[in-house]
Short mmCIF file of C-alpha atoms in Angstrom, two decimals:
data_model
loop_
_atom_site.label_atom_id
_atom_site.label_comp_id
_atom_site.label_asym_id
_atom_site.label_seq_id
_atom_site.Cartn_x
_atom_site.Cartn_y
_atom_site.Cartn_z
CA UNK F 28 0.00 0.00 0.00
CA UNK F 29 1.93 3.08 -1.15
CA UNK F 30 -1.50 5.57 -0.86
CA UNK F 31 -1.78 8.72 1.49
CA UNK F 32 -5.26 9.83 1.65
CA UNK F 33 -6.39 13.09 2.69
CA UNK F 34 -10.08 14.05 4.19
CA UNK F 35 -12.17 15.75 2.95
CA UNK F 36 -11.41 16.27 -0.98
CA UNK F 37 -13.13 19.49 -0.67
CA UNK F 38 -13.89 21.95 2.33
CA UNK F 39 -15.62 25.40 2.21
CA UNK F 40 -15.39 27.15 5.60
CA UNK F 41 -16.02 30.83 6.95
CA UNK F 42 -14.02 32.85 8.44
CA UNK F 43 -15.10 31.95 11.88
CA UNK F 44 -15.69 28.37 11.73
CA UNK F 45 -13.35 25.68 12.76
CA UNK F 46 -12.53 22.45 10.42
CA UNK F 47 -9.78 20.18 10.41
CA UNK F 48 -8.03 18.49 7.67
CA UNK F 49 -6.55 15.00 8.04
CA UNK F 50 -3.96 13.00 6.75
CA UNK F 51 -3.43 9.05 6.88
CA UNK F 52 -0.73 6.17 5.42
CA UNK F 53 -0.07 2.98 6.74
CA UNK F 54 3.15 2.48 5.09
CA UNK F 55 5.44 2.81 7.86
CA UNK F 56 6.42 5.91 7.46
CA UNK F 57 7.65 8.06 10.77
CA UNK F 58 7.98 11.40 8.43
CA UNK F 59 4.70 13.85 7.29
CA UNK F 60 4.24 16.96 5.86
CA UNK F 61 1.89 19.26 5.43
CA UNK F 62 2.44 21.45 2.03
CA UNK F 63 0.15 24.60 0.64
CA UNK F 64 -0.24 25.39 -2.73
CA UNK F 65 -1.79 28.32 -4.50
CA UNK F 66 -3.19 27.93 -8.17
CA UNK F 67 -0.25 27.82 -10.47
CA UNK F 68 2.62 27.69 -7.46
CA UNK F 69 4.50 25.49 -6.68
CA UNK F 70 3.81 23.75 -3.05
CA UNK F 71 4.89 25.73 -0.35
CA UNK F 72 6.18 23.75 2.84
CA UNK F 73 4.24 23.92 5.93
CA UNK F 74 5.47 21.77 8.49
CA UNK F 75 7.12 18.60 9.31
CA UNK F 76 7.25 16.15 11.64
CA UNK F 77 9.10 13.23 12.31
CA UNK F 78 8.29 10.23 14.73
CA UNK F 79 5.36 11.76 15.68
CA UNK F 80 7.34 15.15 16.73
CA UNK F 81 6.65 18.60 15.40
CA UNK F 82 10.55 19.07 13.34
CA UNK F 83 9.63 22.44 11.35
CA UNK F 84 7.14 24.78 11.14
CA UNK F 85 8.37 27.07 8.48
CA UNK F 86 6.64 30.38 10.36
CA UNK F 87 3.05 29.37 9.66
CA UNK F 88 0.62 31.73 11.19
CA UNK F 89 -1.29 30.42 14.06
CA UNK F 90 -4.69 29.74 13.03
CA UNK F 91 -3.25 26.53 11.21
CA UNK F 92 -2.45 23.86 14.18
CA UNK F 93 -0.94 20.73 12.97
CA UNK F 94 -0.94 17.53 15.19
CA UNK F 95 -0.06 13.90 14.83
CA UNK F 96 -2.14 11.49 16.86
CA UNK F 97 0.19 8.85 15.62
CA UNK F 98 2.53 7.58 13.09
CA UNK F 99 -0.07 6.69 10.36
CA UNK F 100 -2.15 10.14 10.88
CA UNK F 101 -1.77 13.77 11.05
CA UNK F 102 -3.82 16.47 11.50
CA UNK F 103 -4.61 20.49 10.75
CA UNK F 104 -7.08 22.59 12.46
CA UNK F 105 -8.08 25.43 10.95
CA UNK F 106 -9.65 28.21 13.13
CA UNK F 107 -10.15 31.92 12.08
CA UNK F 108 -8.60 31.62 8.17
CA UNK F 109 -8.51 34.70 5.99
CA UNK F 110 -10.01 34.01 2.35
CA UNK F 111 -6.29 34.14 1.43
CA UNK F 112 -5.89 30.76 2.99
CA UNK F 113 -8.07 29.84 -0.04
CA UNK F 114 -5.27 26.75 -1.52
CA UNK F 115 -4.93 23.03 -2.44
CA UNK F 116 -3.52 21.44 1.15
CA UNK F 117 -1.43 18.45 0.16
CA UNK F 118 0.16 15.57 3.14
CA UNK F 119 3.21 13.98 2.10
CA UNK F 120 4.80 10.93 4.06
CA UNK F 121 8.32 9.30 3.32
CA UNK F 122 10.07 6.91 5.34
CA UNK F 123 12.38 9.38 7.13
CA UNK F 124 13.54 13.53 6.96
CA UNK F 125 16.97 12.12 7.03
CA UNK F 126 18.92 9.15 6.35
CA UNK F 127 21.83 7.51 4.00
CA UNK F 128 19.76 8.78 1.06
CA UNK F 129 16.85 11.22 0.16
CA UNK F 130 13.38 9.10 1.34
CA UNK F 131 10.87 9.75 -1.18
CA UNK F 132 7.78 11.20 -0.35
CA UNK F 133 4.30 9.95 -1.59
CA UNK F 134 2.14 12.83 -1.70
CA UNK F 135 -2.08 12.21 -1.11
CA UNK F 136 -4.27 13.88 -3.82
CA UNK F 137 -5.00 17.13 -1.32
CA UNK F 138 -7.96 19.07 0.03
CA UNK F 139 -9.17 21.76 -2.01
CA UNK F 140 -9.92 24.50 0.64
CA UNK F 141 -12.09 27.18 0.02
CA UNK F 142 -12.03 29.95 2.48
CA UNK F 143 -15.38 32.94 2.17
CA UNK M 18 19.32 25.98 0.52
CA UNK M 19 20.34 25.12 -2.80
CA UNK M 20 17.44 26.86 -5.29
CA UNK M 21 16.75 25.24 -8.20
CA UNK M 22 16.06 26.90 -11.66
CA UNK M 23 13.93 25.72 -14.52
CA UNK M 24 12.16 26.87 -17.51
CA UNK M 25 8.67 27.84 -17.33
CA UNK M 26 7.17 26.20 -19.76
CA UNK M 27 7.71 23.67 -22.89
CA UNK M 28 5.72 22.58 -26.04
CA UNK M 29 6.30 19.65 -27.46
CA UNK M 30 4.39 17.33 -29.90
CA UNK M 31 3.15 13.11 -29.46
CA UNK M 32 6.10 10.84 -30.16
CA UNK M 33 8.91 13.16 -29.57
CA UNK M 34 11.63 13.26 -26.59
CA UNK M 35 11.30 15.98 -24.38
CA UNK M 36 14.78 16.80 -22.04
CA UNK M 37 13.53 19.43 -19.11
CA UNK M 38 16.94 20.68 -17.68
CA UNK M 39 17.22 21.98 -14.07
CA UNK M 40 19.82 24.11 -12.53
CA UNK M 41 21.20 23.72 -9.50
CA UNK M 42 24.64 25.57 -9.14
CA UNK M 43 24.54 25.53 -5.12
CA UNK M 44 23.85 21.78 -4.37
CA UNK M 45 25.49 20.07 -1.55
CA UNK M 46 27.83 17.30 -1.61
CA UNK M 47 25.34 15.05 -0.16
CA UNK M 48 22.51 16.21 -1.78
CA UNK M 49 20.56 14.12 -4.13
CA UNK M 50 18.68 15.64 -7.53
CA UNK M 51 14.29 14.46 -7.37
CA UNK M 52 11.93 15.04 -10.04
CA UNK M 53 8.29 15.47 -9.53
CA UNK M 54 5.18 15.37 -11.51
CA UNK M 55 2.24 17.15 -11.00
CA UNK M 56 -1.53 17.07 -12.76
CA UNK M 57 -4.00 19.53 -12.26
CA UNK M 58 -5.48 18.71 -8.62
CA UNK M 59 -3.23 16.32 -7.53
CA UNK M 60 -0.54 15.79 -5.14
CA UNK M 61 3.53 15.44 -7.03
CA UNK M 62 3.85 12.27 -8.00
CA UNK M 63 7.70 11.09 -7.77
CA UNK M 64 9.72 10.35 -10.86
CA UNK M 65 13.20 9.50 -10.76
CA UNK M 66 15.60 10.41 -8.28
CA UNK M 67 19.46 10.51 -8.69
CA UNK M 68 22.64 11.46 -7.48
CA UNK M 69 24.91 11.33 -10.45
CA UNK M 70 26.04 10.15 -13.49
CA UNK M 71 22.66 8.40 -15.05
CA UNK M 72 19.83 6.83 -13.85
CA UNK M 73 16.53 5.15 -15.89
CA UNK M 74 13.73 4.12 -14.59
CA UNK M 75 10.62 2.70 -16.31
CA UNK M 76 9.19 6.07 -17.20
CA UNK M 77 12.30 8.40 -17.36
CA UNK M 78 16.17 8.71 -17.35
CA UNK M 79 17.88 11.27 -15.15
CA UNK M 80 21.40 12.42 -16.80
CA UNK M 81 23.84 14.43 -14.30
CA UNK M 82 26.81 15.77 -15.41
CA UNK M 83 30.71 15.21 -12.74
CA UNK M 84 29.99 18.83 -11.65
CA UNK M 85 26.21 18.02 -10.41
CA UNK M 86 25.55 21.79 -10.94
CA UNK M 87 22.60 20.44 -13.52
CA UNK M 88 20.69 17.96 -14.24
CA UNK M 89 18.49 16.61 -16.88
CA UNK M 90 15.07 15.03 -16.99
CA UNK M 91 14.78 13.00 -20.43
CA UNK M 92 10.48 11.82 -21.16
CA UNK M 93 10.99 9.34 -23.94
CA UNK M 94 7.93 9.27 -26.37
CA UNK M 95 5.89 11.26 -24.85
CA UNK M 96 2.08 11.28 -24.62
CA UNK M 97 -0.72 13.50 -24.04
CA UNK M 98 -1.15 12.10 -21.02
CA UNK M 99 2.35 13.57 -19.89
CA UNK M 100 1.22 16.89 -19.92
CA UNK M 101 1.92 18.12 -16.25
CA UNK M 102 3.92 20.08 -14.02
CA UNK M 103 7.52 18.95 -13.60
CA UNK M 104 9.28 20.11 -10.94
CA UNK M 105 13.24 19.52 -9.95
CA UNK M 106 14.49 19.43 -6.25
CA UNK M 107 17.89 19.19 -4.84
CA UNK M 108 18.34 18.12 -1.45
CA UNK M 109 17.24 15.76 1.16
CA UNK M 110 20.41 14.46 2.89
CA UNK M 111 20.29 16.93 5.27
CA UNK M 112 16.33 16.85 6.09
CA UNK M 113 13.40 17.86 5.07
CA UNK M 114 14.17 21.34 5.08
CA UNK M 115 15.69 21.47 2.14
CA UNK M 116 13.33 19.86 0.26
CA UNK M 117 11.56 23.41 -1.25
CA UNK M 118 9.69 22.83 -4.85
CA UNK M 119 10.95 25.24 -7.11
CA UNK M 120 8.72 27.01 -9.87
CA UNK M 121 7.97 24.14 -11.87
CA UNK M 122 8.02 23.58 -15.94
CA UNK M 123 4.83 22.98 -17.16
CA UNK M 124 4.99 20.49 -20.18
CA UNK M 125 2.40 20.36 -22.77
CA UNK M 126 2.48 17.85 -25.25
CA UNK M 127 0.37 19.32 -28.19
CA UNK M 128 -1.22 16.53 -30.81
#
C-alpha cells in the first residue's frame, strides 16, 4: 500500500468556523508533511514532523495547528482563516527527513480548501 | 538551501523526446537531484531520483553531469497524457528542510 489519503477532498469554511483536515498512510512511514499550494505555485512547505514530533514549522501563522495522533495520521485545524488561505492542502509521508539517502515522499491527492 | 532553476514552460508534440533541464549551481555534496510530476489537482507524484552520473527508470532517465551543478530530466515518447507540471528538487540528505519545490516547468504535449 503506497497511498496517502487526505479528508475531505473538498472543504468550504467561513471565516469563523473551525474544520480540520486530516492525513493518513499505513506504510510505515515516521515522516509527514503538510504542504500549501496556491493555483499555479509550486507547493509551499508547511510543516514537518518526524516520529510523531513537530521538526519544522516554516513560520506558519497560528490559526493553522498541525498535530499527529500517531505515526499513520496527522492532523490540521483550521480556526479563524482569511479568504487568502483559499489553496490546495497536500500531506506527504516518506520513510524518514533524514537518512543515508533522500526518502521519497508519496504525496495524497489534497484538500481543495475554500475559504469565504 | 540550494534553489533550483527551470524553464517555465515547454511545447512539445506526441512521439517526440522531451529533455527538461534543471539548474542547480549551489547543491550540496550530499545532496541528491528528485523530479516530480504534478496534474492539475493532484498531489507530485515522484519520478526519478538521482545522485549522479545516469539513472533510468521505467518512465524516465535522469542524466547528471561530474559537476552536479545540472541535471536533466529526459520523457521518452511522450504522450498527451504527460502533460503536467515537472518540478526539480535538490536536497534531502540533510532533512526535510531542504526539500523546497521550485517554480515548476509545465509540459504540454500538443497533438
Amino acid at each position: 500500500d503506497t497511498e496517502v489519503t487526505q479528508t475531505p477532498k473538498h472543504l468550504v469554511m467561513g471565516m469563523t468556523n473551525k474544520k480540520s483536515l486530516k492525513c493518513e498512510q499505513h506504510m510505515g512511514h515516521r515522516a509527514m508533511y503538510w504542504y500549501k499550494q496556491k493555483a499555479k505555485k509550486p507547493p509551499e512547505l508547511m510543516f514537518v514532523y518526524s516520529y510523531e514530533k513537530l521538526s519544522i514549522n516554516e513560520s506558519v501563522p497560528s490559526r493553522f495547528s498541525p498535530e499527529c495522533p500517531n505515526s499513520s495520521l496527522l492532523n490540521l485545524h483550521l480556526h479563524a482563516l482569511q479568504p487568502e488561505d483559499s489553496a490546495l492542502y497536500l500531506c506527504a509521508s516518506s520513510l524518514r527527513t533524514r537518512g543515508t539517502s533522500t526518502d521519497t515522499q508519496y504525496f495524497g491527492p489534497g484538500t481543495r480548501l475554500t475559504v469565504l | 538551501l540550494a534553489k533550483t532553476t527551470q524553464p517555465i514552460s515547454m511545447d512539445s508534440y506526441e512521439g517526440q523526446e522531451v529533455n527538461i533541464t534543471c539548474s542547480h549551481n549551489n547543491i550540496a555534496t550530499n545532496d541528491y537531484i528528485t523530479w516530480y510530476q504534478q496534474f492539475p489537482s493532484q498531489g507530485p507524484r515522484f519520478i526519478i531520483q538521482g545522485y549522479k552520473t545516469k539513472v533510468t527508470n521505467e518512465v524516465a532517465s535522469l542524466f547528471i553531469p561530474a559537476d552536479r551543478k545540472s541535471s536533466t530530466l529526459s520523457l521518452p515518447r511522450v504522450s498527451l497524457s504527460d502533460t503536467a507540471v515537472y518540478y526539480c528538487l535538490v536536497g534531502g540528505q540533510t532533512g526535510a528542510n531542504n526539500l523546497f519545490f521550485g517554480t515548476g516547468t509545465r509540459l504540454t504535449v500538443i497533438p
